[in-house]
Coordinates of C-alpha atoms and ligand atoms in Angstrom, one line a residue:
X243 CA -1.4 -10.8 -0.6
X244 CA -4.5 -10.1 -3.2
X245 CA -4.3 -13.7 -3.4
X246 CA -4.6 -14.6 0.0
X247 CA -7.2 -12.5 0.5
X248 CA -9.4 -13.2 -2.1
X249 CA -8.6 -17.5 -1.0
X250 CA -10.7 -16.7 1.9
X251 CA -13.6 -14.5 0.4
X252 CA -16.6 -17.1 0.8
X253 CA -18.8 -16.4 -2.3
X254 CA -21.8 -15.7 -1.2
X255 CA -22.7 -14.8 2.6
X256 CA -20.5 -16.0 5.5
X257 CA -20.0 -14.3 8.9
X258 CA -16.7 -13.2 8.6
X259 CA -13.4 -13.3 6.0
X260 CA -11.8 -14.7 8.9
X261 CA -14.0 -17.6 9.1
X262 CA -14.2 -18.2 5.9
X263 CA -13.1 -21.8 4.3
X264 CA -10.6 -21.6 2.6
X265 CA -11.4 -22.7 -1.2
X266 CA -8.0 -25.0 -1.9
X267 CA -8.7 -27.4 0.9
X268 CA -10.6 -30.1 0.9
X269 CA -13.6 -30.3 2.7
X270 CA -14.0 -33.2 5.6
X271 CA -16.7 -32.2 8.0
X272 CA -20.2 -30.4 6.9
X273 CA -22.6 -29.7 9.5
X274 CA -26.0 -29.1 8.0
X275 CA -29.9 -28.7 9.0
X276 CA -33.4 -27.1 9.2
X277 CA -35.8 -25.6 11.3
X278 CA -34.9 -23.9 14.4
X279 CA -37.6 -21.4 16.2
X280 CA -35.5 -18.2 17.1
X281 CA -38.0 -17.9 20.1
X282 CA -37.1 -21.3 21.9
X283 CA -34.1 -22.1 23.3
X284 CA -31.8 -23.7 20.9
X285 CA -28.8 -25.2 22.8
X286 CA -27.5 -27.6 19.3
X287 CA -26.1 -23.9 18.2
X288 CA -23.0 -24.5 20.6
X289 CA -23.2 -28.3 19.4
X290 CA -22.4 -27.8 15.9
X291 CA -19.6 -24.8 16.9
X292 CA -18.3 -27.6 19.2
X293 CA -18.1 -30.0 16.1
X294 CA -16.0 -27.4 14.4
X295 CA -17.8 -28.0 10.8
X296 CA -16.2 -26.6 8.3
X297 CA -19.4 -25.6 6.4
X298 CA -22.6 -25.2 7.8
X299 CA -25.2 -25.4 5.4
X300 CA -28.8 -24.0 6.2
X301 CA -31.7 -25.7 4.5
X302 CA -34.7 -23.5 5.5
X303 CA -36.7 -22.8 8.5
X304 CA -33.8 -21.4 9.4
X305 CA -36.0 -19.1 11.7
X306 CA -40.3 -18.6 11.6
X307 CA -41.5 -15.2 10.9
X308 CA -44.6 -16.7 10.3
X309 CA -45.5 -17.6 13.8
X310 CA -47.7 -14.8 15.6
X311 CA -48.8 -15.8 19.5
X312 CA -48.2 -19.3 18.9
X313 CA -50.3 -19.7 15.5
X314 CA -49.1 -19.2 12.1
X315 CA -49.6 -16.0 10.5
X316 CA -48.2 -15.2 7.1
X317 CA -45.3 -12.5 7.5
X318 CA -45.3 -8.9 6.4
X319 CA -41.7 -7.9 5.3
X320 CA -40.8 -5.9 8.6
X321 CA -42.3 -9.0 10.3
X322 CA -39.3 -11.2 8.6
X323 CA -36.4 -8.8 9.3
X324 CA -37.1 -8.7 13.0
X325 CA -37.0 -12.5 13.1
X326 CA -34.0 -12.8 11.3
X327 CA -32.3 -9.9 14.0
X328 CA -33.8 -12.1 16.7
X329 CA -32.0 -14.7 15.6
X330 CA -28.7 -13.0 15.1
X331 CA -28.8 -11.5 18.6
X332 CA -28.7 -15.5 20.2
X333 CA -25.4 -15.7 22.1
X334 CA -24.7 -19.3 20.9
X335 CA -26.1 -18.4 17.2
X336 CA -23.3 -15.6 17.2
X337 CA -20.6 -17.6 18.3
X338 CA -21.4 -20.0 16.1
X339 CA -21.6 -17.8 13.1
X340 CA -18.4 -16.2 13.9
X341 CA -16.5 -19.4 13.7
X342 CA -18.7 -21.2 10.8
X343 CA -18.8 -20.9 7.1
X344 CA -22.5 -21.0 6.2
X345 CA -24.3 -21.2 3.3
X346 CA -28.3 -21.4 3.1
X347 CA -31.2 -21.9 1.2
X348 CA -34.4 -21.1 2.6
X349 CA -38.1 -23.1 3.2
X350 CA -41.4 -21.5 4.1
X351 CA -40.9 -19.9 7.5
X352 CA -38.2 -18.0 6.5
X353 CA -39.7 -17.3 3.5
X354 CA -42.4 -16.0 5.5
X355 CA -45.3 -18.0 4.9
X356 CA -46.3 -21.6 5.6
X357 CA -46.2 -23.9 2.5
X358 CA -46.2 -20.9 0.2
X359 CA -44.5 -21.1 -3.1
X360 CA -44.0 -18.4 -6.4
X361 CA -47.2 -17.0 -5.3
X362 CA -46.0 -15.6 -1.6
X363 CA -46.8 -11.2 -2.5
X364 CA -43.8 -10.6 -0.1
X365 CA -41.2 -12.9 -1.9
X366 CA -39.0 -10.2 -3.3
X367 CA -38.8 -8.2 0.3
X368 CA -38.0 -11.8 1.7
X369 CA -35.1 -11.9 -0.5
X370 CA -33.7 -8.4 0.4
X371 CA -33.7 -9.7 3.8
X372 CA -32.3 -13.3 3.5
X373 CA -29.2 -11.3 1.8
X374 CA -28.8 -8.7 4.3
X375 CA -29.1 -11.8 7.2
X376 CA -26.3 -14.0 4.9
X377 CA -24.0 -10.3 4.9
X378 CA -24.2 -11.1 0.9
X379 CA -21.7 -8.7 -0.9
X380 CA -24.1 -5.4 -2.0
X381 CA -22.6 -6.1 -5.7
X382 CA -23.5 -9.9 -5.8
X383 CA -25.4 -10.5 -9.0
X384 CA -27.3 -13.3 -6.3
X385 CA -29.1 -10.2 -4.8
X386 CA -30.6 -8.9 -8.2
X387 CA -31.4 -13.0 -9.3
X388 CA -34.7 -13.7 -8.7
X389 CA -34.9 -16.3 -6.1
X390 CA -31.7 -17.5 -3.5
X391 CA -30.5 -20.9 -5.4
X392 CA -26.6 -20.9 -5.3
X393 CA -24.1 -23.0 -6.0
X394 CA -20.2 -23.4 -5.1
X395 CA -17.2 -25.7 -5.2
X396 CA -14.6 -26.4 -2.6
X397 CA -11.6 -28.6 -2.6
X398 CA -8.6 -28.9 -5.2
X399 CA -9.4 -31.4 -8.1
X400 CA -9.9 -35.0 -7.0
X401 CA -11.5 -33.9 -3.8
X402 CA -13.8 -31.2 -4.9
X403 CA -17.2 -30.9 -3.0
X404 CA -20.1 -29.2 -4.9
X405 CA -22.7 -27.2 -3.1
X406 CA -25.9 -26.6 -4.8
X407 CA -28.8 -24.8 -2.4
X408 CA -31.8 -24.9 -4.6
X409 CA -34.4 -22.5 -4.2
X410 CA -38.1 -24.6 -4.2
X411 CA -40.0 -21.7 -3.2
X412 CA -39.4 -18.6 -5.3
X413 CA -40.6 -20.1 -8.3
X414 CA -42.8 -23.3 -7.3
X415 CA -46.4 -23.7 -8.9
X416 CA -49.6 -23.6 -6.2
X417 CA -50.3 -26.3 -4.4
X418 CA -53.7 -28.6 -4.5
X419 CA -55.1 -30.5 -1.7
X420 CA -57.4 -33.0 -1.4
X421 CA -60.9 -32.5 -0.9
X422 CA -61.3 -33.8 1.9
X423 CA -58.6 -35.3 5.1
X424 CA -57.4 -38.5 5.2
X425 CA -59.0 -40.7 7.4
X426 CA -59.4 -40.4 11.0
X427 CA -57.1 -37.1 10.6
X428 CA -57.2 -33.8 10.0
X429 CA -54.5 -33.7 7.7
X430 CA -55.3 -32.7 4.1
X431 CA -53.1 -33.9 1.9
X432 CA -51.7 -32.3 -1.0
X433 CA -52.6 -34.0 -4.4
X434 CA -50.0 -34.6 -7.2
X435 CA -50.3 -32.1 -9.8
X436 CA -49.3 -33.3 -13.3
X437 CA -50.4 -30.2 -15.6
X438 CA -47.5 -29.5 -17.8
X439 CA -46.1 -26.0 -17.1
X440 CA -46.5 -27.1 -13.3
X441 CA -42.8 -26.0 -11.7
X442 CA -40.9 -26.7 -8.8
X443 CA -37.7 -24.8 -9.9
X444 CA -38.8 -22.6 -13.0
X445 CA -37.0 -22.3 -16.0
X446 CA -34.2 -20.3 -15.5
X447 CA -33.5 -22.2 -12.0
X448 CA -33.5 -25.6 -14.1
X449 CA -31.0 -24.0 -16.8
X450 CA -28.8 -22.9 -14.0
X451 CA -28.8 -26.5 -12.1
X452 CA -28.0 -28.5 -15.3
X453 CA -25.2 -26.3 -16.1
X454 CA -24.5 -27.0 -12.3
X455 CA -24.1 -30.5 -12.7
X456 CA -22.2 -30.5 -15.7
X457 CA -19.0 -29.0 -13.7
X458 CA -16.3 -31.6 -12.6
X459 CA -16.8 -32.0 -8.9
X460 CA -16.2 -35.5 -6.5
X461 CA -19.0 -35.1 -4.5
X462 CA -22.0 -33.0 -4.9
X463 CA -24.7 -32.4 -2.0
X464 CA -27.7 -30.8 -3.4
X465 CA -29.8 -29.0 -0.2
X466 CA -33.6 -29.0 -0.8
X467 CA -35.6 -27.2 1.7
X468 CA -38.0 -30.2 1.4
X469 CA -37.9 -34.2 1.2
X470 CA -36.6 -35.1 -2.7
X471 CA -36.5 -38.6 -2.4
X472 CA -39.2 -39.6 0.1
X473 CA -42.4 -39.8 -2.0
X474 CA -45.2 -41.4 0.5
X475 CA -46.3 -38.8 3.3
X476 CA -49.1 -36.1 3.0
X477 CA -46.8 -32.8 3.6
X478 CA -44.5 -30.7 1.1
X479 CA -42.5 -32.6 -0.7
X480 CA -41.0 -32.5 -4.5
X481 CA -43.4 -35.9 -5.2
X482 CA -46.4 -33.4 -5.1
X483 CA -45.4 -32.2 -8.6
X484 CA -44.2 -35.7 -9.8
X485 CA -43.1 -34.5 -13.2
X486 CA -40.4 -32.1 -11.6
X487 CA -39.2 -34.9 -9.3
X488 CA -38.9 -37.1 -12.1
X489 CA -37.0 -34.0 -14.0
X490 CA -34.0 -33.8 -11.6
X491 CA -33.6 -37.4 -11.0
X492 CA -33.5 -37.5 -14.7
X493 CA -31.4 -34.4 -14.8
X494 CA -28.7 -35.7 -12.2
X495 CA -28.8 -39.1 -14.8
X496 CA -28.2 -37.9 -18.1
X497 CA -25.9 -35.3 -16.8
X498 CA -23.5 -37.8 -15.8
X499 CA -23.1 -35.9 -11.9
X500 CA -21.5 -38.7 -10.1
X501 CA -21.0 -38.2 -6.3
X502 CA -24.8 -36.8 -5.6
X503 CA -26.3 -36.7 -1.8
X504 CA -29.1 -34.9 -1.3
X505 CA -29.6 -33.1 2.1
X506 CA -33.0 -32.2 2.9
X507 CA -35.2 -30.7 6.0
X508 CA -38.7 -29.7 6.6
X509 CA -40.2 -32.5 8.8
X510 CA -39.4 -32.4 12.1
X511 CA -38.1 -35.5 11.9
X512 CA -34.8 -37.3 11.0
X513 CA -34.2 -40.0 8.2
X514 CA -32.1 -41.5 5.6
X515 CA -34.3 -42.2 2.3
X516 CA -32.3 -44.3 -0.1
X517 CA -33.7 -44.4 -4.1
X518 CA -31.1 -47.4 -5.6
X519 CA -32.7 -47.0 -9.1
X520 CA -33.3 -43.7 -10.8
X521 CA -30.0 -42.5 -10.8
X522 CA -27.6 -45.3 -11.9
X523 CA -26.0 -45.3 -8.1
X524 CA -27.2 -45.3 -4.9
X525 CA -29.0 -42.2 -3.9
X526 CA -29.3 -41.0 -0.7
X527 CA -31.7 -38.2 0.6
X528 CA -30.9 -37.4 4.2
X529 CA -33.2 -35.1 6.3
X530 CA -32.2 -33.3 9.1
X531 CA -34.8 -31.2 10.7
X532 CA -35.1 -30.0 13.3
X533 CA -32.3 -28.1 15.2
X534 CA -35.2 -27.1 17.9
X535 CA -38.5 -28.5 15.9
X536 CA -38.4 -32.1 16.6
X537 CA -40.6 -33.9 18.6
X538 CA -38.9 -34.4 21.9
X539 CA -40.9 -38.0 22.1
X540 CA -40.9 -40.9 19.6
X541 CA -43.0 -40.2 17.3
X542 CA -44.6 -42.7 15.0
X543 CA -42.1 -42.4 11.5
X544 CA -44.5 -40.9 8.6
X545 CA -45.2 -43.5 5.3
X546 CA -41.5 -43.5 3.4
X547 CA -40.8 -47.0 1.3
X548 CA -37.3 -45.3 0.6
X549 CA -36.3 -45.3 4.4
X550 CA -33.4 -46.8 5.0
X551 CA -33.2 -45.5 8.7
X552 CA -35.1 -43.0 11.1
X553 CA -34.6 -40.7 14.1
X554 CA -38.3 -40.1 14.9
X555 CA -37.5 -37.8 18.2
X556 CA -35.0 -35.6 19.5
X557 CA -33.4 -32.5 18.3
X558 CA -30.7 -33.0 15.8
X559 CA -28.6 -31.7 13.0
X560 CA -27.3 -33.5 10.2
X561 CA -22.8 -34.2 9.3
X562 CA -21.5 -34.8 6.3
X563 CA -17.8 -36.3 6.9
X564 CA -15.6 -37.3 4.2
X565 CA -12.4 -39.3 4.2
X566 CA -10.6 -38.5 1.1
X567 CA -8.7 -41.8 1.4
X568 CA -7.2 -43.5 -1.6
X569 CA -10.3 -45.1 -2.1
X570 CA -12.8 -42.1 -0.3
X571 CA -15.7 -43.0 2.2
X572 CA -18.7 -40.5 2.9
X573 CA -20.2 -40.9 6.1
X574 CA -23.9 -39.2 6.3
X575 CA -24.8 -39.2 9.8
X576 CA -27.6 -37.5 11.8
X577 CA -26.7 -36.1 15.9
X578 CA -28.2 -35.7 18.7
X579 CA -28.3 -32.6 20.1
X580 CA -25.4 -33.4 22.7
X581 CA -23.2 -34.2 19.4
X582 CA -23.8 -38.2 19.4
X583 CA -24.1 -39.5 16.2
X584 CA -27.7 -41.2 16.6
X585 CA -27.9 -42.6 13.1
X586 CA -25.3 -43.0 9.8
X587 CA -24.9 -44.2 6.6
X588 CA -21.5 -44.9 4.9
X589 CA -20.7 -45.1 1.6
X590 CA -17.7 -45.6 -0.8
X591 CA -17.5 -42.1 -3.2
X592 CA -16.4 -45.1 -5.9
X593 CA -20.3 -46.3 -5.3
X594 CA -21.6 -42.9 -5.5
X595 CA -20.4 -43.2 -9.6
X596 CA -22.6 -44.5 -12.6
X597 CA -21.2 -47.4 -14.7
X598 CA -21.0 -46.3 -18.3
X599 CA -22.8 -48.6 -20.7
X600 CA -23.7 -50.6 -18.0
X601 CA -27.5 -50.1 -18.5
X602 CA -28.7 -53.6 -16.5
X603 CA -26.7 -55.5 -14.2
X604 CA -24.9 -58.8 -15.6
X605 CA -26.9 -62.1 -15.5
X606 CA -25.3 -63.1 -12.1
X607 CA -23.2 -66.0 -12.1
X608 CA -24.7 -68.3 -10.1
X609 CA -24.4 -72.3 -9.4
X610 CA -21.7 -72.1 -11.5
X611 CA -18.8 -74.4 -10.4
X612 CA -15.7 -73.2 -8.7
X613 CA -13.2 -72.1 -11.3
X614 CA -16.2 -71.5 -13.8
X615 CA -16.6 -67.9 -15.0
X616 CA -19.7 -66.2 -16.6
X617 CA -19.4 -64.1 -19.5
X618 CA -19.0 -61.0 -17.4
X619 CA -16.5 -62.1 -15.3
X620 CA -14.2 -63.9 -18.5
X621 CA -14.6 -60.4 -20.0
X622 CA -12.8 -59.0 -17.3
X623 CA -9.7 -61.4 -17.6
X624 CA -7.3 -60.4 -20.0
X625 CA -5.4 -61.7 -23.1
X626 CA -3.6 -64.9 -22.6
X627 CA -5.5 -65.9 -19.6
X628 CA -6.5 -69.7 -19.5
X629 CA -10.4 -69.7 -18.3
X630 CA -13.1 -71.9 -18.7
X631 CA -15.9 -70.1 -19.3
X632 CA -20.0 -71.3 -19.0
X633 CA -23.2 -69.6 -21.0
X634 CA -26.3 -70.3 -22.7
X635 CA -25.9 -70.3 -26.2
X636 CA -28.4 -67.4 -27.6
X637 CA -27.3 -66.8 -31.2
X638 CA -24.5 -67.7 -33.3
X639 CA -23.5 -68.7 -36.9
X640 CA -21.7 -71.1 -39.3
X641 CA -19.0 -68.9 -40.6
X642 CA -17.0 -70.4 -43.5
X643 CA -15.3 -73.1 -42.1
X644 CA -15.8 -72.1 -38.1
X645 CA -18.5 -72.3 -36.0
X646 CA -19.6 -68.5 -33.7
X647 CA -21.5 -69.0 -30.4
X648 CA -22.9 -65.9 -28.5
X649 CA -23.4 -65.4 -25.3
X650 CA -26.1 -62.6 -25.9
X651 CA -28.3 -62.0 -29.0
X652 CA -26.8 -59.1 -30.1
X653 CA -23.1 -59.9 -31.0
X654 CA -22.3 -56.2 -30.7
X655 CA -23.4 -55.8 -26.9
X656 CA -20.6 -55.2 -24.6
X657 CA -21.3 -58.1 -22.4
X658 CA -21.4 -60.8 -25.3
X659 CA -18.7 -63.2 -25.5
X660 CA -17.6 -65.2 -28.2
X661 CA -16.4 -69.0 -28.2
X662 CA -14.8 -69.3 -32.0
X663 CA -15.0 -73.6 -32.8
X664 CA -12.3 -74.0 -35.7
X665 CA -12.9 -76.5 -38.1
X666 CA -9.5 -78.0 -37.4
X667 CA -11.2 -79.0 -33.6
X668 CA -14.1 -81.2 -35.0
X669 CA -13.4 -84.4 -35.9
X670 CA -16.6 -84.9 -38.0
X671 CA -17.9 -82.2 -40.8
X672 CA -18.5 -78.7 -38.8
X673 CA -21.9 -77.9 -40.5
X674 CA -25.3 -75.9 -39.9
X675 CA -26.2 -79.7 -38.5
X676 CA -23.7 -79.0 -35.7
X677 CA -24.2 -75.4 -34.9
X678 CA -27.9 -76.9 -34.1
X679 CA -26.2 -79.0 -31.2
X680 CA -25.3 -75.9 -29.3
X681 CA -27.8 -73.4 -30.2
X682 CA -29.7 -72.9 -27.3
X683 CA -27.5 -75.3 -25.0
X684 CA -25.7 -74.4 -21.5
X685 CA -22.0 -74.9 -23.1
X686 CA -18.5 -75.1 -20.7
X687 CA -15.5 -73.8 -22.2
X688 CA -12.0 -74.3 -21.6
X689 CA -9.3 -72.3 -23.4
X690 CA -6.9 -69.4 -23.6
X691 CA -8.3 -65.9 -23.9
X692 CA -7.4 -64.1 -27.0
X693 CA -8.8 -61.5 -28.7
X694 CA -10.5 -60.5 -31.8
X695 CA -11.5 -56.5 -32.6
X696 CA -10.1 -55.6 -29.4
X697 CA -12.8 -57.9 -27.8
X698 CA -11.5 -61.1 -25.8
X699 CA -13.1 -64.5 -27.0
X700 CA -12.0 -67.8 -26.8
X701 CA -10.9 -70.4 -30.0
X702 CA -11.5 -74.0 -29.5
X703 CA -8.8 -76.0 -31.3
X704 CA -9.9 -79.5 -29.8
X705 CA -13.5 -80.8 -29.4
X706 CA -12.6 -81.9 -26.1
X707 CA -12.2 -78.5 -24.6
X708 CA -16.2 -77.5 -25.7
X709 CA -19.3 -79.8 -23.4
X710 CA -22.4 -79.1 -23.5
X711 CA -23.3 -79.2 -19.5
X712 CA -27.5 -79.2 -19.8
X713 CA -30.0 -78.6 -21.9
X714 CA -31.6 -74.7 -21.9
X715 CA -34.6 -74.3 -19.9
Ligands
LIG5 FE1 -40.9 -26.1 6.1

């Protein structure tokens, strides 16, 4: 009985034991999202309870106590608890919350002041009150932490989802703008800052996230109250301090966290960024924002070279599903506020996964003929296999009374392959004269794979099986 009980204590706040997700069971549907104005109506509540979610994460802006007559106004700390009981007291917010694990992170209005970061004098009062909103257990070591990052895991192995909510306001450095806006605007835009010490998460944060990352999970969606991967626009984003960006793409690298999506909010706009290089796999940011924030026309969609689609109008919130499959798909997708999917993404978890020691992709094998195989492909044959095989010669050696020709210069790299000429093939004398032929020729192979230091190669017995096919360029 202990046992069932404590199976549906949701660490960290939730609405109700009863509602809580159960931690052996896989996760296949997670609703997330941002900004929502607990003074407008806000009808995508009963949308995401009609999606039945399983989770529902909450990136920030998850209600304004920073707005005073219709113009922001930095929050005092009673100011903040009555917007949080405002939005508790929404019919359709209570239903939902009844039904709907949540989990949340914060951004500046609910912090309690626009754009503010480690500086914000009401930070530790807007703490006490994101707890008491998120029913956090009075014991929870997250109410005497300083900031609200958290992090879970859901699902038995081999479908585990990791949650990290990172906090990128508690600790984050001060902001610098330009001096002056940007052209026929009146937006000011914020400046990078490189100074070293400058922080998005803070030490202790950064500690926590890479011992984080380092825990076996499937998939991992990593909720940033602002844009991670998008790097172009004027606005809050992680590219303001350039050095932390770099940081946690670096972190999520050398940490070897496959399965990472990063859910962001913030804009008042929809989009999926995708960043195909810094992290060995695909990286997708997807920003959802907001559930009653957007613009309700098409807006023009803001500078973002990462974009790989946009939902520049409309009310919205973001769904994670996931078919764990024998070979798993993760669908990001961004809905309207009637529950269409407007825009999604789809995505092979076995993409979502680094290759080891695969630092730069194989030279492609292109115009070769049919039946012709490139190093990297022969490689992936196995012993016995009859190939022929074609590749520019780029080192090799006369050893005793054989000839060695490389496929890469350094005979040790993993994608080198090896054609062995035995002296027995060559009908005239197999000397330095003749490894000249081939060094630095295109050479076509034919011959039974076989293997030497658990490495396959291939041994020509007869001359006829080894052509030089053109000269190197
Ligand atoms: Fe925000």
């Amino acid at each position: 009985m202990l046992r069932f009980l404590l199976s549906l204590v949701f660490a960290g706040g939730l609405a109700s034991a009863a509602s809580a997700q159960p931690k052996d069971r896989p996760l296949t549907k997670i609703a997330f999202g941002s900004c929502a104005d607990q003074n407008k109506p806000c009808p995508i509540w009963k949308t995401i309870a009609d999606a039945k979610p399983e989770l529902l994460l909450l990136l920030g802006d998850t209600m304004y106590a920073d707005i005073e007559d219709g113009k922001l106004k930095a929050a005092s700390p009673e100011k903040i608890v009555r917007s949080y009981a405002e939005l508790a007291k929404l019919e359709d917010w209570k239903a939902l919350r009844a039904q709907t694990p949540m989990l949340g992170t914060w951004d500046d209005h609910d912090y309690g002041h626009n754009d503010a970061g480690g500086e914000w004098e009401h930070k530790v009062a807007a703490q006490k009150a994101f707890h008491d909103f998120f029913e956090t257990p009075a014991d929870s070591p997250r109410r005497t932490q300083k900031g609200v990052y958290h992090a879970d895991i859901f699902g038995p192995e081999g479908k585990r989802v990791q949650v990290i909510l990172l906090d990128g306001r508690y600790f984050r450095s001060l902001l610098k703008r330009a001096d002056k806006p940007l052209p026929g605007t009146r937006i000011v835009p914020y400046i990078p800052i490189t100074d070293d010490g400058a922080t998005m998460l803070g030490d202790e944060q950064w500690k926590w996230l890479e011992a984080e990352l380092k825990k076996p999970a499937e998939v991992r969606l990593i909720c940033s109250g602002i844009q991670v991967v998008n790097d172009d626009h004027p606005f809050e984003k992680w590219g303001n301090l350039p050095k932390e960006r770099r940081k946690l793409l670096d972190l999520i690298k050398s940490t070897g966290a496959n399965g990472v999506v990063l859910l962001s909010g913030d804009r008042h706009l929809g989009e999926i960024s995708l960043d195909s290089k810094s992290v060995g796999y695909p990286l997708f940011d997807i920003t959802a924002s907001g559930f009653n924030q957007a613009s309700a026309n098409y807006r023009d969609p803001e500078a973002n070279k990462y974009r790989v689609s946009s939902l520049p109008y409309g009310n919205h919130f973001g769904m994670v599903t996931i078919d764990w499959a024998a070979d798993p798909v993760v669908s990001l997708q961004l809905r309207h506020e009637n529950g269409e999917i407007a825009i999604q993404s789809k995505v092979k978890l076995s993409q979502l996964r680094a290759k080891p020691g695969e630092k730069e992709p194989a030279k492609p094998a292109v115009g070769l003929p049919e039946g012709v195989l490139a190093p990297a492909e022969a490689l992936k044959k196995k012993e016995g296999d009859d190939v022929t095989v074609q590749f520019a010669v780029e080192a090799g050696r006369l050893a005793g009374k054989r000839i060695l020709l490389n496929s890469e210069k350094d005979f040790k790299s993993e994608k080198n392959f090896t054609v062995v000429v035995n002296e027995k093939a060559w009908t005239g004398k197999l000397d330095k004269a003749t490894f000249d032929t081939f060094k630095g020729k295109t050479i076509r192979v034919k011959g039974k794979l076989s293997t030497f230091q658990e490495k396959l190669q291939i041994q020509v017995n007869d001359e006829k099986d080894i052509e030089i096919v053109e000269a190197k360029k």
